[in-house]
mmCIF file of C-alpha atoms in Angstrom:
data_model
loop_
_atom_site.group_PDB
_atom_site.id
_atom_site.type_symbol
_atom_site.label_atom_id
_atom_site.label_comp_id
_atom_site.label_asym_id
_atom_site.label_seq_id
_atom_site.Cartn_x
_atom_site.Cartn_y
_atom_site.Cartn_z
ATOM 1 C CA TRP A 1 88.772 35.227 -12.521
ATOM 2 C CA PHE A 2 85.681 35.667 -10.446
ATOM 3 C CA THR A 3 86.724 39.263 -9.675
ATOM 4 C CA CYS A 4 87.346 39.948 -13.361
ATOM 5 C CA VAL A 5 83.831 39.004 -14.305
ATOM 6 C CA ASP A 6 82.244 40.748 -11.301
ATOM 7 C CA VAL A 7 82.360 44.164 -13.013
ATOM 8 C CA ASP A 8 79.970 45.927 -10.617
ATOM 9 C CA GLY A 9 81.818 44.618 -7.518
ATOM 10 C CA ASP A 10 78.748 43.173 -5.764
ATOM 11 C CA ASP A 11 80.471 39.765 -5.253
ATOM 12 C CA LYS A 12 77.849 38.158 -7.494
ATOM 13 C CA LEU A 13 78.082 37.111 -11.128
ATOM 14 C CA ASN A 14 74.834 37.864 -12.878
ATOM 15 C CA ASN A 15 73.725 36.960 -16.400
ATOM 16 C CA MET A 16 74.518 40.410 -17.871
ATOM 17 C CA GLU A 17 78.103 40.361 -16.623
ATOM 18 C CA MET A 18 78.729 36.896 -17.957
ATOM 19 C CA ARG A 19 76.947 37.602 -21.217
ATOM 20 C CA SER A 20 79.223 40.565 -21.951
ATOM 21 C CA PHE A 21 82.362 38.407 -21.627
ATOM 22 C CA TYR A 22 80.774 35.491 -23.512
ATOM 23 C CA ALA A 23 79.945 37.750 -26.477
ATOM 24 C CA VAL A 24 83.640 38.027 -27.195
ATOM 25 C CA GLN A 25 84.010 34.247 -27.135
ATOM 26 C CA LEU A 26 80.991 33.839 -29.479
ATOM 27 C CA HIS A 27 82.737 36.082 -31.996
ATOM 28 C CA ARG A 28 85.984 34.069 -31.644
ATOM 29 C CA MET A 29 84.071 30.802 -32.129
ATOM 30 C CA GLN A 30 82.552 32.145 -35.302
ATOM 31 C CA CYS A 31 85.911 33.365 -36.648
ATOM 32 C CA MET A 32 87.564 30.028 -35.913
ATOM 33 C CA GLY A 33 84.740 28.087 -37.603
ATOM 34 C CA HIS A 34 83.669 26.288 -34.425
ATOM 35 C CA GLU A 35 80.064 25.452 -33.657
ATOM 36 C CA VAL A 36 78.611 28.439 -31.867
ATOM 37 C CA VAL A 37 77.053 27.585 -28.492
ATOM 38 C CA PRO A 38 74.425 30.135 -27.505
ATOM 39 C CA PHE A 39 74.875 31.904 -24.171
ATOM 40 C CA GLU A 40 71.719 30.428 -22.761
ATOM 41 C CA ASP A 41 72.865 26.860 -23.498
ATOM 42 C CA MET A 42 76.300 27.479 -22.039
ATOM 43 C CA LEU A 43 74.849 29.062 -18.910
ATOM 44 C CA CYS A 44 72.300 26.275 -18.435
ATOM 45 C CA GLN A 45 75.033 23.630 -18.690
ATOM 46 C CA MET A 46 77.282 25.480 -16.233
ATOM 47 C CA MET A 47 74.452 25.975 -13.759
ATOM 48 C CA ASP A 48 73.683 22.244 -13.960
ATOM 49 C CA MET A 49 77.304 21.440 -13.178
ATOM 50 C CA ILE A 50 77.875 24.027 -10.454
ATOM 51 C CA LYS A 51 74.436 23.780 -8.821
ATOM 52 C CA PRO A 52 74.382 27.272 -7.256
ATOM 53 C CA ALA A 53 72.247 28.142 -4.279
ATOM 54 C CA ASP A 54 70.603 30.971 -6.233
ATOM 55 C CA THR A 55 69.999 30.422 -9.975
ATOM 56 C CA GLU A 56 69.905 34.166 -10.637
ATOM 57 C CA CYS A 57 73.553 34.718 -9.814
ATOM 58 C CA LEU A 58 76.756 32.923 -8.825
ATOM 59 C CA VAL A 59 78.806 33.699 -5.723
ATOM 60 C CA VAL A 60 82.303 32.520 -4.795
ATOM 61 C CA GLU A 61 80.939 29.856 -2.441
ATOM 62 C CA ASP A 62 79.165 28.176 -5.364
ATOM 63 C CA PHE A 63 82.569 27.439 -6.961
ATOM 64 C CA LEU A 64 84.111 26.111 -3.760
ATOM 65 C CA GLY A 65 81.714 23.214 -3.269
ATOM 66 C CA SER A 66 83.203 19.734 -3.383
ATOM 67 C CA HIS A 67 80.773 18.639 -6.096
ATOM 68 C CA CYS A 68 82.152 21.224 -8.534
ATOM 69 C CA SER A 69 85.838 21.295 -7.800
ATOM 70 C CA GLN A 70 86.754 19.708 -11.124
ATOM 71 C CA VAL A 71 84.251 21.639 -13.279
ATOM 72 C CA SER A 72 84.101 25.116 -11.745
ATOM 73 C CA GLY A 73 86.881 26.361 -14.035
ATOM 74 C CA ALA A 74 84.799 25.476 -17.118
ATOM 75 C CA ILE A 75 82.654 28.597 -16.760
ATOM 76 C CA PHE A 76 85.725 30.844 -16.714
ATOM 77 C CA ASP A 77 87.137 29.008 -19.750
ATOM 78 C CA ALA A 78 83.806 29.704 -21.492
ATOM 79 C CA LEU A 79 84.119 33.370 -20.654
ATOM 80 C CA PHE A 80 87.878 33.901 -21.276
ATOM 81 C CA ASN A 81 89.545 31.036 -23.152
ATOM 82 C CA VAL A 82 87.773 29.846 -26.275
ATOM 83 C CA ASN A 83 90.298 27.034 -26.949
ATOM 84 C CA LYS A 84 89.812 25.430 -23.544
ATOM 85 C CA TYR A 85 86.073 25.899 -23.763
ATOM 86 C CA VAL A 86 85.921 24.199 -27.165
ATOM 87 C CA MET A 87 88.028 21.331 -25.760
ATOM 88 C CA PHE A 88 85.598 21.124 -22.844
ATOM 89 C CA GLU A 89 82.639 21.002 -25.234
ATOM 90 C CA GLN A 90 84.251 18.257 -27.284
ATOM 91 C CA ARG A 91 85.401 16.129 -24.332
ATOM 92 C CA ASP A 92 84.528 12.471 -24.058
ATOM 93 C CA PRO A 93 81.910 12.205 -21.230
ATOM 94 C CA PHE A 94 82.975 8.608 -20.422
ATOM 95 C CA LEU A 95 86.607 9.665 -20.078
ATOM 96 C CA GLU A 96 85.560 12.536 -17.842
ATOM 97 C CA ARG A 97 83.563 10.180 -15.642
ATOM 98 C CA GLN A 98 86.501 7.829 -15.419
ATOM 99 C CA LYS A 99 88.746 10.761 -14.392
ATOM 100 C CA ARG A 100 86.323 11.800 -11.636
ATOM 101 C CA GLU A 101 86.271 8.241 -10.293
ATOM 102 C CA ASP A 102 90.008 7.513 -10.373
ATOM 103 C CA GLU A 103 92.391 7.887 -7.468
ATOM 104 C CA PHE A 104 94.235 10.985 -8.806
ATOM 105 C CA ASP A 105 93.654 14.429 -7.455
ATOM 106 C CA THR A 106 95.055 16.325 -10.446
ATOM 107 C CA ASP A 107 95.756 15.846 -14.141
ATOM 108 C CA TRP A 108 99.460 16.085 -13.293
ATOM 109 C CA ASP A 109 99.261 13.129 -10.854
ATOM 110 C CA ARG A 110 97.400 11.123 -13.530
ATOM 111 C CA PHE A 111 99.984 12.048 -16.195
ATOM 112 C CA ALA A 112 102.963 11.264 -13.910
ATOM 113 C CA CYS A 113 101.597 7.862 -12.955
ATOM 114 C CA ILE A 114 100.709 6.875 -16.522
ATOM 115 C CA ASP A 115 104.023 8.093 -17.880
ATOM 116 C CA TYR A 116 105.955 6.367 -15.109
ATOM 117 C CA ASN A 117 104.181 3.115 -15.848
ATOM 118 C CA ARG A 118 104.887 3.518 -19.583
ATOM 119 C CA LEU A 119 108.594 4.141 -18.946
ATOM 120 C CA ALA A 120 108.769 1.192 -16.543
ATOM 121 C CA MET A 121 107.176 -1.079 -19.126
ATOM 122 C CA GLU A 122 109.598 0.143 -21.809
ATOM 123 C CA GLU A 123 112.557 -0.543 -19.498
ATOM 124 C CA GLU A 124 111.202 -3.992 -18.654
ATOM 125 C CA GLN A 125 110.793 -4.723 -22.363
ATOM 126 C CA ARG A 126 114.401 -3.650 -23.086
ATOM 127 C CA GLU A 127 115.624 -5.889 -20.282
ATOM 128 C CA GLU A 128 113.647 -8.846 -21.642
ATOM 129 C CA GLU A 129 115.066 -8.254 -25.139
ATOM 130 C CA ALA A 130 118.572 -8.105 -23.654
ATOM 131 C CA MET A 131 117.942 -11.434 -21.886
ATOM 132 C CA GLU A 132 116.722 -12.965 -25.177
ATOM 133 C CA VAL A 133 119.891 -11.791 -26.919
ATOM 134 C CA ASP A 134 122.017 -13.426 -24.157
ATOM 135 C CA TRP A 135 120.133 -16.708 -24.524
ATOM 136 C CA VAL A 136 120.566 -16.621 -28.332
ATOM 137 C CA ASN A 137 124.312 -16.007 -27.881
ATOM 138 C CA MET A 138 124.552 -18.896 -25.421
ATOM 139 C CA ASP A 139 122.678 -21.199 -27.814
ATOM 140 C CA GLU A 140 125.085 -20.276 -30.623
ATOM 141 C CA GLU A 141 128.101 -20.973 -28.408
ATOM 142 C CA GLU A 142 126.627 -24.372 -27.485
ATOM 143 C CA GLU A 143 126.082 -25.146 -31.203
ATOM 144 C CA ASP A 144 129.747 -24.309 -31.860
ATOM 145 C CA GLY A 145 130.734 -26.652 -29.033
ATOM 146 C CA ASP A 146 128.824 -29.626 -30.434
ATOM 147 C CA ASP A 147 131.780 -30.611 -32.611
ATOM 148 C CA TYR A 148 133.702 -31.901 -29.544
ATOM 149 C CA ASN A 149 133.019 -35.227 -27.818
ATOM 150 C CA ALA A 150 133.138 -35.883 -24.101
ATOM 151 C CA MET A 151 136.920 -36.321 -24.237
ATOM 152 C CA GLY A 152 137.374 -32.949 -25.905
ATOM 153 C CA LEU A 153 138.157 -34.466 -29.274
ATOM 154 C CA SER A 154 136.450 -33.212 -32.399
ATOM 155 C CA GLY A 155 134.272 -35.520 -34.467
ATOM 156 C CA SER A 156 131.351 -37.708 -33.672
ATOM 157 C CA SER A 157 131.003 -39.546 -30.382
ATOM 158 C CA GLU A 158 130.921 -42.916 -32.132
ATOM 159 C CA ALA A 159 133.965 -45.198 -32.185
ATOM 160 C CA PRO A 160 136.197 -44.570 -35.203
ATOM 161 C CA PHE A 161 136.239 -48.289 -36.197
#
């Protein structure tokens, strides 16, 4: 994506290059009825997240820093994919912070763990329900057996006279 935006081939993304791609996204946001985010606001936000060495342009190394590994794609979403950019703009900052601080490296790892735990809990619940059914059946069988006394005879356990 970096190469796509680097129209002049100087291995730097300057404001003019990014602005030309963002203009298309602005038009799409307007057509879709989304709140339009001015280029300057988007660029300022991205620069704050990426923290480039030179604020006049972005180079590949700026995107490879460990501090921006999870957010570096946001600028390319802003320039190429309006749906992802709008989702990024509407994200919950507390959820994003929690994601950065959890043990998972990727969204897939997070999804797999959460879904596995959900499925395991559902299975455990089904097993517990099956155990409850077994206990109810055993209780009913014991109630049916209450009509017999210790000698196996039906009736009450009191003497007949």
